[in-house]
Amino acid sequence: SPHGTAVVDLSAIAHNTDLIKSRVSGAQVMALVRADGYGHGIVQSARAAQAGGATWLATATMTEAIALREAGVPGPILCWLYSPHDPFMESISRDIDLGVSSIAAVEAISQAAYNVIRRARVHVKVDTGMGRNGIRLSDLPELVATLKQHAENIEVIGVMSHLASADDFSDPQTAQQIANFHKAIEIV
């Protein structure tokens, strides 16, 4: 074909996930399957990653996370990008963890959890220097205080960030982001 053909090898996804798992010294592995599994099929990619040992799945949007649940994909799923009009109640009802990076998000998630009579599970998303999607360190104490106010409806599961140059440990920005991440963990 003039446009080319992609051949997806699901066993390669499983193998690569297993390889990653073997190199992270017993840490859990979260497979990111956003954007239709990066064009490889979200459900197929998720199942292949789980077959390779991924204990978590992650999606960018609630629609993607819900699609996994509708297909019967088990296990923990994290979604970290959403708008105020997304289906928070359905996501919480389907055991989908949510990233949180603003007070407004905490309040929306808390209300949705209250409405479905279920505690939401959240992961605090911190901007450690990339400048994209996350709460700044200076605003983190206020977010933590808000999370405490909503503890009846929200359980904090973890803290996460996004490194701009994660593959380059010689980049001084990476070292600074890691230091900022450790500060964030202390604050939370």
mmCIF file of C-alpha atoms in Angstrom:
data_model
loop_
_atom_site.group_PDB
_atom_site.id
_atom_site.type_symbol
_atom_site.label_atom_id
_atom_site.label_comp_id
_atom_site.label_asym_id
_atom_site.label_seq_id
_atom_site.Cartn_x
_atom_site.Cartn_y
_atom_site.Cartn_z
ATOM 1 C CA SER A 1 0.000 0.000 0.000
ATOM 2 C CA PRO A 2 1.251 3.540 -0.717
ATOM 3 C CA HIS A 3 0.457 4.526 2.895
ATOM 4 C CA GLY A 4 2.287 1.601 4.482
ATOM 5 C CA THR A 5 1.053 -1.097 6.804
ATOM 6 C CA ALA A 6 1.621 -1.499 10.517
ATOM 7 C CA VAL A 7 1.859 -4.994 11.900
ATOM 8 C CA VAL A 8 1.166 -5.139 15.622
ATOM 9 C CA ASP A 9 2.839 -7.967 17.499
ATOM 10 C CA LEU A 10 0.993 -8.296 20.802
ATOM 11 C CA SER A 11 3.495 -10.889 21.991
ATOM 12 C CA ALA A 12 6.191 -8.216 21.587
ATOM 13 C CA ILE A 13 4.212 -5.888 23.876
ATOM 14 C CA ALA A 14 3.963 -8.658 26.456
ATOM 15 C CA HIS A 15 7.666 -9.495 26.071
ATOM 16 C CA ASN A 16 8.752 -5.856 26.391
ATOM 17 C CA THR A 17 6.577 -5.385 29.477
ATOM 18 C CA ASP A 18 8.123 -8.493 31.014
ATOM 19 C CA LEU A 19 11.594 -7.149 30.186
ATOM 20 C CA ILE A 20 10.816 -3.836 31.891
ATOM 21 C CA LYS A 21 9.390 -5.650 34.901
ATOM 22 C CA SER A 22 12.559 -7.719 35.215
ATOM 23 C CA ARG A 23 14.676 -4.548 35.318
ATOM 24 C CA VAL A 24 12.766 -2.540 37.928
ATOM 25 C CA SER A 25 13.703 -4.620 40.956
ATOM 26 C CA GLY A 26 10.272 -5.750 42.044
ATOM 27 C CA ALA A 27 8.525 -2.409 41.476
ATOM 28 C CA GLN A 28 5.084 -2.499 39.935
ATOM 29 C CA VAL A 29 4.811 -1.621 36.249
ATOM 30 C CA MET A 30 2.169 0.747 34.871
ATOM 31 C CA ALA A 31 1.571 0.415 31.131
ATOM 32 C CA LEU A 32 0.401 3.545 29.370
ATOM 33 C CA VAL A 33 -2.193 2.620 26.731
ATOM 34 C CA ARG A 34 -3.519 6.058 25.794
ATOM 35 C CA ALA A 35 -4.387 7.102 22.234
ATOM 36 C CA ASP A 36 -5.806 3.672 21.355
ATOM 37 C CA GLY A 37 -2.718 1.996 22.740
ATOM 38 C CA TYR A 38 -0.621 4.397 20.636
ATOM 39 C CA GLY A 39 -2.485 3.127 17.607
ATOM 40 C CA HIS A 40 -2.057 -0.555 18.493
ATOM 41 C CA GLY A 41 -5.558 -1.079 19.937
ATOM 42 C CA ILE A 42 -6.236 -0.049 23.512
ATOM 43 C CA VAL A 43 -7.856 -3.266 24.731
ATOM 44 C CA GLN A 44 -5.425 -5.576 22.941
ATOM 45 C CA SER A 45 -2.422 -3.543 24.128
ATOM 46 C CA ALA A 46 -3.713 -3.442 27.704
ATOM 47 C CA ARG A 47 -4.241 -7.190 27.815
ATOM 48 C CA ALA A 48 -0.826 -7.850 26.271
ATOM 49 C CA ALA A 49 0.855 -5.551 28.808
ATOM 50 C CA GLN A 50 -0.953 -7.313 31.648
ATOM 51 C CA ALA A 51 0.122 -10.682 30.227
ATOM 52 C CA GLY A 52 3.684 -9.374 30.380
ATOM 53 C CA GLY A 53 3.325 -8.445 34.041
ATOM 54 C CA ALA A 54 1.972 -4.894 34.110
ATOM 55 C CA THR A 55 0.049 -4.480 37.358
ATOM 56 C CA TRP A 56 -1.372 -1.055 36.430
ATOM 57 C CA LEU A 57 -2.756 0.507 33.271
ATOM 58 C CA ALA A 58 -2.918 4.221 32.543
ATOM 59 C CA THR A 59 -4.963 6.257 30.116
ATOM 60 C CA ALA A 60 -5.054 9.949 29.384
ATOM 61 C CA THR A 61 -8.840 10.257 29.240
ATOM 62 C CA MET A 62 -11.806 8.885 31.133
ATOM 63 C CA THR A 63 -13.316 7.684 27.861
ATOM 64 C CA GLU A 64 -10.283 5.456 27.310
ATOM 65 C CA ALA A 65 -10.390 4.129 30.879
ATOM 66 C CA ILE A 66 -14.119 3.409 30.659
ATOM 67 C CA ALA A 67 -13.589 1.610 27.326
ATOM 68 C CA LEU A 68 -11.144 -0.723 29.075
ATOM 69 C CA ARG A 69 -13.676 -1.473 31.808
ATOM 70 C CA GLU A 70 -16.451 -2.014 29.247
ATOM 71 C CA ALA A 71 -14.198 -4.571 27.539
ATOM 72 C CA GLY A 72 -13.788 -6.370 30.868
ATOM 73 C CA VAL A 73 -10.151 -5.393 31.462
ATOM 74 C CA PRO A 74 -9.449 -5.937 35.176
ATOM 75 C CA GLY A 75 -6.933 -4.389 37.535
ATOM 76 C CA PRO A 76 -6.009 -0.878 38.558
ATOM 77 C CA ILE A 77 -6.428 1.844 35.934
ATOM 78 C CA LEU A 78 -5.279 5.450 36.309
ATOM 79 C CA CYS A 79 -6.632 8.357 34.238
ATOM 80 C CA TRP A 80 -4.933 11.707 34.645
ATOM 81 C CA LEU A 81 -6.423 14.128 32.069
ATOM 82 C CA TYR A 82 -10.017 15.285 32.087
ATOM 83 C CA SER A 83 -12.312 18.274 31.808
ATOM 84 C CA PRO A 84 -15.020 19.409 34.241
ATOM 85 C CA HIS A 85 -17.655 17.820 31.958
ATOM 86 C CA ASP A 86 -16.162 14.310 31.961
ATOM 87 C CA PRO A 87 -17.994 11.363 33.595
ATOM 88 C CA PHE A 88 -16.457 11.487 37.080
ATOM 89 C CA MET A 89 -19.244 9.466 38.688
ATOM 90 C CA GLU A 90 -19.007 6.682 36.110
ATOM 91 C CA SER A 91 -15.211 6.590 36.404
ATOM 92 C CA ILE A 92 -15.321 6.346 40.198
ATOM 93 C CA SER A 93 -18.053 3.690 40.001
ATOM 94 C CA ARG A 94 -15.865 1.639 37.663
ATOM 95 C CA ASP A 95 -12.838 1.713 40.013
ATOM 96 C CA ILE A 96 -10.811 4.094 37.873
ATOM 97 C CA ASP A 97 -8.195 6.073 39.797
ATOM 98 C CA LEU A 98 -7.889 9.746 38.885
ATOM 99 C CA GLY A 99 -4.948 12.103 38.750
ATOM 100 C CA VAL A 100 -5.537 15.350 40.608
ATOM 101 C CA SER A 101 -3.641 18.595 40.123
ATOM 102 C CA SER A 102 -5.994 21.356 41.245
ATOM 103 C CA ILE A 103 -8.358 22.290 44.025
ATOM 104 C CA ALA A 104 -11.218 22.437 41.521
ATOM 105 C CA ALA A 105 -10.486 18.819 40.537
ATOM 106 C CA VAL A 106 -10.475 17.726 44.192
ATOM 107 C CA GLU A 107 -13.864 19.361 44.703
ATOM 108 C CA ALA A 108 -15.357 17.836 41.528
ATOM 109 C CA ILE A 109 -14.034 14.372 42.378
ATOM 110 C CA SER A 110 -15.235 14.639 45.977
ATOM 111 C CA GLN A 111 -18.736 15.600 44.866
ATOM 112 C CA ALA A 112 -18.862 12.760 42.330
ATOM 113 C CA ALA A 113 -17.662 10.263 44.947
ATOM 114 C CA TYR A 114 -20.290 11.514 47.382
ATOM 115 C CA ASN A 115 -22.965 11.127 44.682
ATOM 116 C CA VAL A 116 -22.070 7.498 43.959
ATOM 117 C CA ILE A 117 -21.537 6.701 47.655
ATOM 118 C CA ARG A 118 -17.996 5.555 47.008
ATOM 119 C CA ARG A 119 -14.566 6.826 47.960
ATOM 120 C CA ALA A 120 -12.515 8.032 44.982
ATOM 121 C CA ARG A 121 -8.874 7.015 44.649
ATOM 122 C CA VAL A 122 -6.557 9.801 43.493
ATOM 123 C CA HIS A 123 -2.915 10.319 42.587
ATOM 124 C CA VAL A 124 -1.534 13.832 43.097
ATOM 125 C CA LYS A 125 0.048 15.073 39.847
ATOM 126 C CA VAL A 126 2.889 17.503 40.600
ATOM 127 C CA ASP A 127 4.606 19.778 38.101
ATOM 128 C CA THR A 128 8.254 19.336 39.090
ATOM 129 C CA GLY A 129 9.578 21.501 36.275
ATOM 130 C CA MET A 130 8.126 20.361 32.970
ATOM 131 C CA GLY A 131 5.516 23.117 33.008
ATOM 132 C CA ARG A 132 2.630 20.916 31.894
ATOM 133 C CA ASN A 133 -0.306 19.416 33.785
ATOM 134 C CA GLY A 134 0.443 19.343 37.456
ATOM 135 C CA ILE A 135 0.219 21.423 40.598
ATOM 136 C CA ARG A 136 3.206 23.642 41.321
ATOM 137 C CA LEU A 137 5.177 22.869 44.468
ATOM 138 C CA SER A 138 4.256 26.291 45.872
ATOM 139 C CA ASP A 139 0.542 25.438 45.588
ATOM 140 C CA LEU A 140 0.859 21.853 46.818
ATOM 141 C CA PRO A 141 0.319 22.562 50.556
ATOM 142 C CA GLU A 142 -3.066 24.142 49.783
ATOM 143 C CA LEU A 143 -4.033 21.153 47.618
ATOM 144 C CA VAL A 144 -3.043 18.768 50.413
ATOM 145 C CA ALA A 145 -5.153 20.762 52.889
ATOM 146 C CA THR A 146 -8.104 20.533 50.502
ATOM 147 C CA LEU A 147 -7.590 16.786 50.116
ATOM 148 C CA LYS A 148 -7.660 16.446 53.917
ATOM 149 C CA GLN A 149 -10.972 18.347 53.997
ATOM 150 C CA HIS A 150 -12.396 15.828 51.510
ATOM 151 C CA ALA A 151 -10.844 12.697 53.062
ATOM 152 C CA GLU A 152 -14.290 11.198 53.632
ATOM 153 C CA ASN A 153 -14.768 11.000 49.851
ATOM 154 C CA ILE A 154 -11.172 10.786 48.581
ATOM 155 C CA GLU A 155 -8.267 8.455 49.297
ATOM 156 C CA VAL A 156 -4.804 9.560 48.167
ATOM 157 C CA ILE A 157 -2.997 6.598 46.600
ATOM 158 C CA GLY A 158 0.180 8.198 45.302
ATOM 159 C CA VAL A 159 2.132 11.115 43.929
ATOM 160 C CA MET A 160 3.295 11.372 40.341
ATOM 161 C CA SER A 161 5.099 13.719 37.992
ATOM 162 C CA HIS A 162 6.398 13.884 34.448
ATOM 163 C CA LEU A 163 10.114 14.239 33.774
ATOM 164 C CA ALA A 164 10.973 16.338 30.727
ATOM 165 C CA SER A 165 14.144 14.355 29.955
ATOM 166 C CA ALA A 166 13.692 11.107 31.869
ATOM 167 C CA ASP A 167 16.013 9.244 29.526
ATOM 168 C CA ASP A 168 18.923 11.664 30.148
ATOM 169 C CA PHE A 169 20.177 11.485 33.721
ATOM 170 C CA SER A 170 23.043 13.834 32.826
ATOM 171 C CA ASP A 171 20.540 16.637 32.136
ATOM 172 C CA PRO A 172 20.587 18.956 35.177
ATOM 173 C CA GLN A 173 16.840 19.504 34.735
ATOM 174 C CA THR A 174 16.264 15.804 35.424
ATOM 175 C CA ALA A 175 18.181 15.985 38.711
ATOM 176 C CA GLN A 176 16.246 19.120 39.708
ATOM 177 C CA GLN A 177 12.928 17.510 38.840
ATOM 178 C CA ILE A 178 13.800 14.432 40.897
ATOM 179 C CA ALA A 179 14.732 16.686 43.850
ATOM 180 C CA ASN A 180 11.433 18.568 43.432
ATOM 181 C CA PHE A 181 9.560 15.260 43.322
ATOM 182 C CA HIS A 182 11.102 14.214 46.635
ATOM 183 C CA LYS A 183 9.975 17.570 48.119
ATOM 184 C CA ALA A 184 6.470 16.911 46.794
ATOM 185 C CA ILE A 185 6.403 13.488 48.424
ATOM 186 C CA GLU A 186 7.437 15.066 51.751
ATOM 187 C CA ILE A 187 4.666 17.663 51.463
ATOM 188 C CA VAL A 188 2.004 15.071 50.662
#
